[in-house]
Every structure is written in C-alpha cells, then in structure tokens.
Amino acid sequence: MFSFDRRDFGADFTFGVATAAYQIEGGQGHGRGTCIWDTFSATPGNVKNGDTGRDACNHYDLWPQDLDLIRDGGFDAYRFSFAWPRLIPEGTGAINQEGVDFYDRLIDGMLERNLKPYATLYHWDLPSTLQVRGGWMNRDIAKWFADYATLIGEKFGDRLHATATINEPWCVAFLSHFLGVHAPGYRDLRAAARAMHHVLFAHGTAIDALRATGTKNLGIVLNLEKSEPASDSDEDKAAGQFGDALFNGWYLGGVLKGQYPELLTKWLEPYLPANYQADMDVVSRPL
C-alpha cells in the first residue's frame, strides 16, 4: 500500500482530475450534433448493458456542483474535453452558439474557483457527418480538425492553461479501426493504417492553427504501454519489439522525430496513404 499526501510532493506539483465530454456531459439537444459514439453505443452488443452517453452524469447541467467538488477536493486543475459536435454540429460549417456559451461558462467557472483549465480538443466523439465522409480515414480530416482548432483558440485559448489536440491517438486509430473495440468499430487494417497517419497529421495541423491564435502550452496525450518479451526466445523478443513500435514508437517517433518505426512502415506500407512521408514535417510540429 502507498501512503502519501500533498506534503510529499513539490509545491509546484499540479494535482488534477480528468473527464471526457461524451462520458459525462449528457445534454443531448441544445444544438449538439450526433457523434460516432452515439451510433456505436446504440448498436446492441457494443457496450455492456447497452449503456450510452445520452444522459451520462448530466455534467451539462450540473457543472457548477461538479466544479465545486473538484475545488473542495483540494485539486488544482481540471482536464476536460470539448465536444466537437456540440460546437460544430456537422463537423464543419455552422457554429452552435449554445455550445460556445456552455464552454464559456465552464471555463469561467474553473477560473473563478482557481482551477487551471486543461483542455482536450478531441476525446473520441467525432461528428457523425464526418464519419460518413470517411472520418479518420479521409485525409481531409486534417483540414476539418484545424478549422475546429481555430475555433477553440479564438473562443477560449486565452483562458486555457494547457491544450492537447488528441486524446490517446492509438485508441482513435488502432483500437477503433482494427480491433473494433471503440467507435466506429472497424476491423480493417487499411482503415487503421490510414487513421494512424491521419490522426497525427491532424494533430500537426491543429498545432499550427492553435499557435496562430496565440494559444500556448500545446501538446498531445499519448497512452504508452510497456512492451517486453515474455521470454528470451527470438519470437518473443520480436513480439516485444513489435508491440513497443505499435503502442509507443509510432506516436512518439512521429510527433517528436517526424519518423515512424521502420518495423511498422514495412508492415503497413500497402495500406498507408500515398506519399505520407511528405506530411511528416507537419506531424512533428514543435510542441
């Protein structure tokens, strides 16, 4: 058992809590468009008990009480995500002012309680209309996402302590497009390969868009996994290397070095977008 308290950490250590829009907001209607998780969770067999995010814990209405709980718990920061379909219901085009007003209230409420707003632009709730157009398999998503990022930067950027573009791109791409566990629930290696590249390309275009609005302290949230061989056999060593490249190397190498692991590019070469190498300068925009 661990036993520690705040005194065991430096005075500048930030304690926070985190949520995601689809997982807590509820607030269907109010101008919000549908997202891929609305469709996925409504499909029998995809989610235990058939649970959906339609109501969730109604953070949309209960946010003042929720922020009070965070403050009273002694935390310094709240990491939340914007819902793309709440702000731009069709994914591109018209802006939903009700959505803008909601996040205005939420962010101002954090600041009033001395909570640092840590924002995420995308936590898996892709607008359904964009999925119909190919979603993360479509190269155009980098432009759609950059336009969305511009909106975030212009409306909220000056009040955000830190801003992440994508939450866990491995989940966005591989878990969702090859393993089929998350929305949109595909099991297709070509779809996964294209999504693996496009999600990082979109991250880079969003960094450019946010920086152009003056938004600072930018990044991306990666879910890294320890991957080591089960034994000293050559087969297990190779499996450990492959797992490390798939979970970690693709995203760290792309974002920080502008280079994907050769082990994976050889495997995915037939499925990756044509001339993907030309995008790597954007993928690896400085953070």
PDB file of N, CA and C in Angstrom, residues 93-128:
ATOM      1  N   GLY A  93     -18.473  23.974 -40.825  1.00  0.00           N
ATOM      2  CA  GLY A  93     -19.544  24.924 -41.120  1.00  0.00           C
ATOM      3  C   GLY A  93     -20.096  25.619 -39.894  1.00  0.00           C
ATOM      4  N   ALA A  94     -21.415  25.637 -39.771  1.00  0.00           N
ATOM      5  CA  ALA A  94     -22.113  26.459 -38.782  1.00  0.00           C
ATOM      6  C   ALA A  94     -21.715  26.109 -37.353  1.00  0.00           C
ATOM      7  N   ILE A  95     -21.551  27.153 -36.548  1.00  0.00           N
ATOM      8  CA  ILE A  95     -21.185  27.021 -35.138  1.00  0.00           C
ATOM      9  C   ILE A  95     -22.449  27.060 -34.279  1.00  0.00           C
ATOM     10  N   ASN A  96     -22.504  26.221 -33.274  1.00  0.00           N
ATOM     11  CA  ASN A  96     -23.619  26.181 -32.328  1.00  0.00           C
ATOM     12  C   ASN A  96     -23.317  27.118 -31.159  1.00  0.00           C
ATOM     13  N   GLN A  97     -23.978  28.251 -31.107  1.00  0.00           N
ATOM     14  CA  GLN A  97     -23.680  29.241 -30.070  1.00  0.00           C
ATOM     15  C   GLN A  97     -23.993  28.711 -28.673  1.00  0.00           C
ATOM     16  N   GLU A  98     -24.994  27.854 -28.553  1.00  0.00           N
ATOM     17  CA  GLU A  98     -25.287  27.261 -27.244  1.00  0.00           C
ATOM     18  C   GLU A  98     -24.088  26.477 -26.722  1.00  0.00           C
ATOM     19  N   GLY A  99     -23.402  25.807 -27.631  1.00  0.00           N
ATOM     20  CA  GLY A  99     -22.215  25.064 -27.230  1.00  0.00           C
ATOM     21  C   GLY A  99     -21.092  25.986 -26.798  1.00  0.00           C
ATOM     22  N   VAL A 100     -20.883  27.056 -27.553  1.00  0.00           N
ATOM     23  CA  VAL A 100     -19.863  28.040 -27.180  1.00  0.00           C
ATOM     24  C   VAL A 100     -20.177  28.613 -25.806  1.00  0.00           C
ATOM     25  N   ASP A 101     -21.433  28.945 -25.577  1.00  0.00           N
ATOM     26  CA  ASP A 101     -21.834  29.528 -24.295  1.00  0.00           C
ATOM     27  C   ASP A 101     -21.596  28.552 -23.143  1.00  0.00           C
ATOM     28  N   PHE A 102     -21.863  27.272 -23.383  1.00  0.00           N
ATOM     29  CA  PHE A 102     -21.645  26.271 -22.333  1.00  0.00           C
ATOM     30  C   PHE A 102     -20.185  26.235 -21.913  1.00  0.00           C
ATOM     31  N   TYR A 103     -19.285  26.171 -22.887  1.00  0.00           N
ATOM     32  CA  TYR A 103     -17.868  26.096 -22.529  1.00  0.00           C
ATOM     33  C   TYR A 103     -17.345  27.419 -21.982  1.00  0.00           C
ATOM     34  N   ASP A 104     -17.915  28.524 -22.404  1.00  0.00           N
ATOM     35  CA  ASP A 104     -17.586  29.807 -21.770  1.00  0.00           C
ATOM     36  C   ASP A 104     -17.888  29.749 -20.271  1.00  0.00           C
ATOM     37  N   ARG A 105     -19.079  29.276 -19.938  1.00  0.00           N
ATOM     38  CA  ARG A 105     -19.471  29.192 -18.526  1.00  0.00           C
ATOM     39  C   ARG A 105     -18.573  28.222 -17.763  1.00  0.00           C
ATOM     40  N   LEU A 106     -18.289  27.096 -18.397  1.00  0.00           N
ATOM     41  CA  LEU A 106     -17.485  26.071 -17.732  1.00  0.00           C
ATOM     42  C   LEU A 106     -16.075  26.579 -17.434  1.00  0.00           C
ATOM     43  N   ILE A 107     -15.438  27.179 -18.429  1.00  0.00           N
ATOM     44  CA  ILE A 107     -14.067  27.662 -18.238  1.00  0.00           C
ATOM     45  C   ILE A 107     -14.030  28.811 -17.243  1.00  0.00           C
ATOM     46  N   ASP A 108     -14.953  29.738 -17.363  1.00  0.00           N
ATOM     47  CA  ASP A 108     -15.003  30.834 -16.393  1.00  0.00           C
ATOM     48  C   ASP A 108     -15.254  30.298 -14.985  1.00  0.00           C
ATOM     49  N   GLY A 109     -16.071  29.249 -14.888  1.00  0.00           N
ATOM     50  CA  GLY A 109     -16.323  28.642 -13.586  1.00  0.00           C
ATOM     51  C   GLY A 109     -15.075  28.032 -12.986  1.00  0.00           C
ATOM     52  N   MET A 110     -14.235  27.431 -13.819  1.00  0.00           N
ATOM     53  CA  MET A 110     -12.962  26.905 -13.320  1.00  0.00           C
ATOM     54  C   MET A 110     -12.087  28.028 -12.784  1.00  0.00           C
ATOM     55  N   LEU A 111     -11.965  29.077 -13.564  1.00  0.00           N
ATOM     56  CA  LEU A 111     -11.102  30.183 -13.166  1.00  0.00           C
ATOM     57  C   LEU A 111     -11.605  30.843 -11.887  1.00  0.00           C
ATOM     58  N   GLU A 112     -12.909  30.960 -11.747  1.00  0.00           N
ATOM     59  CA  GLU A 112     -13.478  31.543 -10.523  1.00  0.00           C
ATOM     60  C   GLU A 112     -13.150  30.699  -9.296  1.00  0.00           C
ATOM     61  N   ARG A 113     -12.919  29.408  -9.496  1.00  0.00           N
ATOM     62  CA  ARG A 113     -12.600  28.502  -8.389  1.00  0.00           C
ATOM     63  C   ARG A 113     -11.107  28.216  -8.311  1.00  0.00           C
ATOM     64  N   ASN A 114     -10.316  28.980  -9.049  1.00  0.00           N
ATOM     65  CA  ASN A 114      -8.855  28.813  -9.059  1.00  0.00           C
ATOM     66  C   ASN A 114      -8.439  27.421  -9.527  1.00  0.00           C
ATOM     67  N   LEU A 115      -9.182  26.891 -10.481  1.00  0.00           N
ATOM     68  CA  LEU A 115      -8.835  25.630 -11.123  1.00  0.00           C
ATOM     69  C   LEU A 115      -8.236  25.925 -12.490  1.00  0.00           C
ATOM     70  N   LYS A 116      -7.110  25.308 -12.799  1.00  0.00           N
ATOM     71  CA  LYS A 116      -6.470  25.513 -14.090  1.00  0.00           C
ATOM     72  C   LYS A 116      -7.186  24.676 -15.152  1.00  0.00           C
ATOM     73  N   PRO A 117      -7.644  25.292 -16.233  1.00  0.00           N
ATOM     74  CA  PRO A 117      -8.305  24.529 -17.297  1.00  0.00           C
ATOM     75  C   PRO A 117      -7.284  23.833 -18.206  1.00  0.00           C
ATOM     76  N   TYR A 118      -7.305  22.521 -18.202  1.00  0.00           N
ATOM     77  CA  TYR A 118      -6.508  21.708 -19.123  1.00  0.00           C
ATOM     78  C   TYR A 118      -7.483  21.144 -20.155  1.00  0.00           C
ATOM     79  N   ALA A 119      -7.393  21.592 -21.376  1.00  0.00           N
ATOM     80  CA  ALA A 119      -8.390  21.247 -22.388  1.00  0.00           C
ATOM     81  C   ALA A 119      -7.873  20.198 -23.364  1.00  0.00           C
ATOM     82  N   THR A 120      -8.782  19.363 -23.833  1.00  0.00           N
ATOM     83  CA  THR A 120      -8.512  18.423 -24.919  1.00  0.00           C
ATOM     84  C   THR A 120      -9.501  18.708 -26.040  1.00  0.00           C
ATOM     85  N   LEU A 121      -9.003  18.824 -27.259  1.00  0.00           N
ATOM     86  CA  LEU A 121      -9.884  19.115 -28.388  1.00  0.00           C
ATOM     87  C   LEU A 121     -10.681  17.891 -28.823  1.00  0.00           C
ATOM     88  N   TYR A 122     -10.049  16.713 -28.765  1.00  0.00           N
ATOM     89  CA  TYR A 122     -10.729  15.526 -29.301  1.00  0.00           C
ATOM     90  C   TYR A 122     -10.548  14.343 -28.368  1.00  0.00           C
ATOM     91  N   HIS A 123     -11.655  13.920 -27.767  1.00  0.00           N
ATOM     92  CA  HIS A 123     -11.665  12.709 -26.949  1.00  0.00           C
ATOM     93  C   HIS A 123     -12.710  11.752 -27.519  1.00  0.00           C
ATOM     94  N   TRP A 124     -12.529  11.431 -28.819  1.00  0.00           N
ATOM     95  CA  TRP A 124     -13.191  10.304 -29.474  1.00  0.00           C
ATOM     96  C   TRP A 124     -14.596  10.557 -30.000  1.00  0.00           C
ATOM     97  N   ASP A 125     -15.149  11.763 -29.838  1.00  0.00           N
ATOM     98  CA  ASP A 125     -16.541  11.995 -30.247  1.00  0.00           C
ATOM     99  C   ASP A 125     -16.617  12.692 -31.610  1.00  0.00           C
ATOM    100  N   LEU A 126     -16.163  11.987 -32.640  1.00  0.00           N
ATOM    101  CA  LEU A 126     -16.175  12.542 -33.995  1.00  0.00           C
ATOM    102  C   LEU A 126     -17.610  12.792 -34.455  1.00  0.00           C
ATOM    103  N   PRO A 127     -17.900  13.972 -35.011  1.00  0.00           N
ATOM    104  CA  PRO A 127     -19.240  14.217 -35.553  1.00  0.00           C
ATOM    105  C   PRO A 127     -19.630  13.157 -36.586  1.00  0.00           C
ATOM    106  N   SER A 128     -20.849  12.683 -36.492  1.00  0.00           N
ATOM    107  CA  SER A 128     -21.302  11.594 -37.366  1.00  0.00           C
ATOM    108  C   SER A 128     -21.205  11.955 -38.840  1.00  0.00           C
TER     109      SER A 128
END
